[in-house]
Amino acid sequence: MEINTRRNFFGKIAALAALVNGAPKLFAQQTPPGGAPLGAPGRDTPRRSGASNHTHNGIYYFSGTGSNDGYPKDDHVLVTDPFEKHVTRTMDALKKSVEGAGCTMDSILHLEVFLCLPLADSAPTPAGKARFDAHKAQYDALNKIYGTYFSPGKAPSRACMAVQWIPGDSLLEIVGSALVVTPPTSLADQ
């Protein structure tokens, strides 16, 4: 028992030291290579605070693709809209993003998919087994639509997680990477 207590204590001290020493780097504003700030012509523009898509060594990294990305404010879906609509719009936004970076859906290497249940006064949040069943229904609906965006046998590796909340009124968010197969002709195309 005493060994575990010491391990826990030293583990917490090591984690605290790492946090203190790494915090300035973690929270520092970084300028991309070439010196141009994000949002400048020819640079990726973050959709959400801290999020940006970029290409490095022939790999396109994308983050925060949700069901309202690329749609005008007056055409946003709500958390109370059908989950299938969130999936279709997220996958369409993902397709547009990767193709704009010179990738294809089949050149996606890995995806992390985050699902959440609607948080709205008009939609009660289930608990216990009902919550599990609700997430399982979302997972099943995701898989039916998700597979239609890839050639047979070409779906990328994927992790799927249920979370409490996703920003932007989306019930789905995707993060991942793709191999660039046809580099854009100019930086402005990225």
CSV table of C-alpha atoms in Angstrom, one decimal:
chain,number,residue,atom,x,y,z
A,1,MET,CA,0.0,0.0,0.0
A,2,GLU,CA,2.9,2.4,0.9
A,3,ILE,CA,4.5,1.8,-2.5
A,4,ASN,CA,1.3,2.8,-4.4
A,5,THR,CA,1.0,5.9,-2.3
A,6,ARG,CA,4.5,7.0,-3.1
A,7,ARG,CA,4.0,6.2,-6.8
A,8,ASN,CA,0.8,8.3,-6.8
A,9,PHE,CA,2.6,11.1,-5.0
A,10,PHE,CA,5.6,11.2,-7.3
A,11,GLY,CA,3.4,10.7,-10.4
A,12,LYS,CA,1.3,13.8,-9.4
A,13,ILE,CA,4.5,15.8,-8.8
A,14,ALA,CA,5.9,14.7,-12.2
A,15,ALA,CA,2.7,15.6,-13.9
A,16,LEU,CA,2.6,19.0,-12.1
A,17,ALA,CA,6.2,19.7,-13.1
A,18,ALA,CA,5.5,18.8,-16.7
A,19,LEU,CA,2.5,21.0,-16.8
A,20,VAL,CA,4.4,24.0,-15.3
A,21,ASN,CA,7.4,23.5,-17.6
A,22,GLY,CA,5.3,22.9,-20.7
A,23,ALA,CA,2.5,25.4,-20.2
A,24,PRO,CA,4.4,28.4,-21.8
A,25,LYS,CA,5.0,26.3,-24.9
A,26,LEU,CA,1.5,24.9,-24.9
A,27,PHE,CA,-0.3,28.2,-24.6
A,28,ALA,CA,2.1,30.4,-26.6
A,29,GLN,CA,0.9,31.9,-29.9
A,30,GLN,CA,3.0,30.3,-32.6
A,31,THR,CA,3.7,31.8,-36.0
A,32,PRO,CA,3.6,29.2,-38.8
A,33,PRO,CA,6.7,28.6,-41.0
A,34,GLY,CA,7.2,31.5,-43.4
A,35,GLY,CA,6.2,34.1,-40.8
A,36,ALA,CA,2.7,34.8,-42.0
A,37,PRO,CA,0.1,34.6,-39.3
A,38,LEU,CA,-2.9,32.3,-39.6
A,39,GLY,CA,-5.7,33.9,-41.6
A,40,ALA,CA,-3.3,35.7,-43.9
A,41,PRO,CA,-3.7,35.1,-47.6
A,42,GLY,CA,-2.4,31.7,-48.5
A,43,ARG,CA,-2.7,30.5,-44.9
A,44,ASP,CA,-5.3,28.3,-43.3
A,45,THR,CA,-8.0,30.2,-41.4
A,46,PRO,CA,-9.1,28.7,-38.1
A,47,ARG,CA,-12.8,28.0,-37.9
A,48,ARG,CA,-12.8,27.9,-34.1
A,49,SER,CA,-10.4,29.4,-31.6
A,50,GLY,CA,-7.2,27.4,-31.6
A,51,ALA,CA,-8.2,25.1,-34.4
A,52,SER,CA,-6.5,25.1,-37.8
A,53,ASN,CA,-6.0,22.8,-40.7
A,54,HIS,CA,-2.5,22.5,-42.3
A,55,THR,CA,-0.4,20.4,-44.5
A,56,HIS,CA,3.0,19.1,-43.3
A,57,ASN,CA,5.3,16.8,-45.3
A,58,GLY,CA,2.5,15.7,-47.6
A,59,ILE,CA,0.0,15.0,-44.9
A,60,TYR,CA,-3.1,17.2,-44.4
A,61,TYR,CA,-4.1,17.5,-40.8
A,62,PHE,CA,-7.7,18.7,-40.1
A,63,SER,CA,-9.5,19.4,-36.9
A,64,GLY,CA,-12.9,20.4,-35.7
A,65,THR,CA,-15.0,19.4,-38.8
A,66,GLY,CA,-18.6,19.6,-37.7
A,67,SER,CA,-22.1,19.7,-39.1
A,68,ASN,CA,-22.2,23.5,-39.5
A,69,ASP,CA,-18.7,24.0,-41.0
A,70,GLY,CA,-18.9,25.6,-44.4
A,71,TYR,CA,-22.5,26.5,-44.1
A,72,PRO,CA,-23.8,30.0,-43.7
A,73,LYS,CA,-25.2,31.0,-40.3
A,74,ASP,CA,-28.8,31.0,-41.6
A,75,ASP,CA,-28.4,27.3,-42.7
A,76,HIS,CA,-27.0,25.9,-39.5
A,77,VAL,CA,-28.5,22.7,-38.2
A,78,LEU,CA,-29.6,22.6,-34.5
A,79,VAL,CA,-28.8,20.0,-31.9
A,80,THR,CA,-32.5,19.0,-32.1
A,81,ASP,CA,-32.2,18.2,-35.8
A,82,PRO,CA,-32.0,14.5,-36.8
A,83,PHE,CA,-28.6,12.9,-36.1
A,84,GLU,CA,-28.4,11.6,-39.7
A,85,LYS,CA,-28.5,15.2,-40.9
A,86,HIS,CA,-25.5,16.0,-38.7
A,87,VAL,CA,-23.6,13.0,-40.1
A,88,THR,CA,-24.3,13.8,-43.7
A,89,ARG,CA,-23.4,17.5,-43.4
A,90,THR,CA,-20.2,16.7,-41.4
A,91,MET,CA,-19.1,14.1,-44.0
A,92,ASP,CA,-19.9,16.6,-46.8
A,93,ALA,CA,-17.8,19.3,-45.0
A,94,LEU,CA,-15.0,16.8,-44.5
A,95,LYS,CA,-15.0,15.8,-48.2
A,96,LYS,CA,-14.9,19.4,-49.2
A,97,SER,CA,-12.0,20.1,-46.8
A,98,VAL,CA,-9.8,17.2,-47.9
A,99,GLU,CA,-10.5,17.7,-51.6
A,100,GLY,CA,-9.6,21.4,-51.2
A,101,ALA,CA,-6.2,20.3,-49.8
A,102,GLY,CA,-5.4,17.9,-52.7
A,103,CYS,CA,-6.6,14.8,-50.9
A,104,THR,CA,-9.4,12.3,-51.6
A,105,MET,CA,-11.7,10.6,-49.2
A,106,ASP,CA,-9.8,7.4,-49.9
A,107,SER,CA,-6.5,9.0,-49.0
A,108,ILE,CA,-7.6,9.7,-45.5
A,109,LEU,CA,-5.3,7.9,-43.1
A,110,HIS,CA,-7.0,8.2,-39.8
A,111,LEU,CA,-10.1,9.7,-38.2
A,112,GLU,CA,-11.3,10.4,-34.7
A,113,VAL,CA,-15.0,10.8,-34.5
A,114,PHE,CA,-16.7,12.5,-31.5
A,115,LEU,CA,-20.4,12.0,-30.9
A,116,CYS,CA,-22.7,13.7,-28.4
A,117,LEU,CA,-26.3,13.6,-27.5
A,118,PRO,CA,-28.4,16.7,-27.9
A,119,LEU,CA,-28.2,19.1,-25.0
A,120,ALA,CA,-31.5,21.0,-25.3
A,121,ASP,CA,-34.3,21.8,-22.9
A,122,SER,CA,-36.7,20.1,-25.4
A,123,ALA,CA,-34.6,16.9,-25.5
A,124,PRO,CA,-34.2,15.2,-22.2
A,125,THR,CA,-30.7,13.7,-21.6
A,126,PRO,CA,-31.0,9.9,-21.0
A,127,ALA,CA,-29.1,8.2,-18.2
A,128,GLY,CA,-27.8,4.7,-17.6
A,129,LYS,CA,-28.7,2.0,-20.1
A,130,ALA,CA,-30.9,4.5,-22.0
A,131,ARG,CA,-27.8,6.7,-22.5
A,132,PHE,CA,-25.8,3.7,-23.8
A,133,ASP,CA,-28.6,2.8,-26.2
A,134,ALA,CA,-28.9,6.4,-27.5
A,135,HIS,CA,-25.1,6.5,-28.2
A,136,LYS,CA,-25.3,3.0,-29.8
A,137,ALA,CA,-28.2,4.2,-32.1
A,138,GLN,CA,-26.0,7.2,-33.1
A,139,TYR,CA,-23.0,4.9,-33.8
A,140,ASP,CA,-25.2,2.6,-35.9
A,141,ALA,CA,-26.6,5.6,-37.9
A,142,LEU,CA,-23.1,7.0,-38.3
A,143,ASN,CA,-21.8,3.7,-39.8
A,144,LYS,CA,-24.6,3.5,-42.3
A,145,ILE,CA,-23.8,6.9,-43.8
A,146,TYR,CA,-20.1,7.0,-43.1
A,147,GLY,CA,-19.4,3.9,-45.3
A,148,THR,CA,-21.0,5.6,-48.4
A,149,TYR,CA,-18.2,8.2,-48.5
A,150,PHE,CA,-15.4,5.7,-49.1
A,151,SER,CA,-14.6,3.2,-51.9
A,152,PRO,CA,-15.1,-0.4,-50.8
A,153,GLY,CA,-12.3,-1.5,-48.6
A,154,LYS,CA,-10.8,2.1,-48.4
A,155,ALA,CA,-12.3,3.4,-45.2
A,156,PRO,CA,-9.5,4.8,-42.9
A,157,SER,CA,-8.7,3.6,-39.4
A,158,ARG,CA,-11.1,5.3,-37.0
A,159,ALA,CA,-11.7,5.8,-33.3
A,160,CYS,CA,-15.2,6.8,-32.2
A,161,MET,CA,-15.9,8.4,-28.9
A,162,ALA,CA,-18.9,9.7,-27.1
A,163,VAL,CA,-18.5,13.1,-25.4
A,164,GLN,CA,-20.7,15.4,-23.3
A,165,TRP,CA,-20.6,18.5,-25.6
A,166,ILE,CA,-19.3,19.6,-29.0
A,167,PRO,CA,-19.1,23.3,-29.9
A,168,GLY,CA,-21.0,24.8,-32.8
A,169,ASP,CA,-24.4,23.1,-32.3
A,170,SER,CA,-23.0,19.9,-33.9
A,171,LEU,CA,-23.7,16.4,-32.6
A,172,LEU,CA,-20.6,15.1,-34.5
A,173,GLU,CA,-17.1,16.3,-34.9
A,174,ILE,CA,-14.2,14.8,-36.9
A,175,VAL,CA,-10.4,15.1,-36.5
A,176,GLY,CA,-7.9,13.4,-38.7
A,177,SER,CA,-5.2,13.3,-41.4
A,178,ALA,CA,-5.0,12.5,-45.1
A,179,LEU,CA,-2.3,11.9,-47.6
A,180,VAL,CA,-2.1,14.7,-50.2
A,181,VAL,CA,-2.3,13.0,-53.6
A,182,THR,CA,-2.6,16.2,-55.8
A,183,PRO,CA,-0.9,19.2,-54.2
A,184,PRO,CA,-2.9,22.4,-54.7
A,185,THR,CA,-1.3,24.6,-57.4
A,186,SER,CA,-0.7,27.6,-55.1
A,187,LEU,CA,-0.8,28.4,-51.4
A,188,ALA,CA,-4.0,30.4,-51.9
A,189,ASP,CA,-5.7,27.1,-53.0
A,190,GLN,CA,-5.1,25.6,-49.5
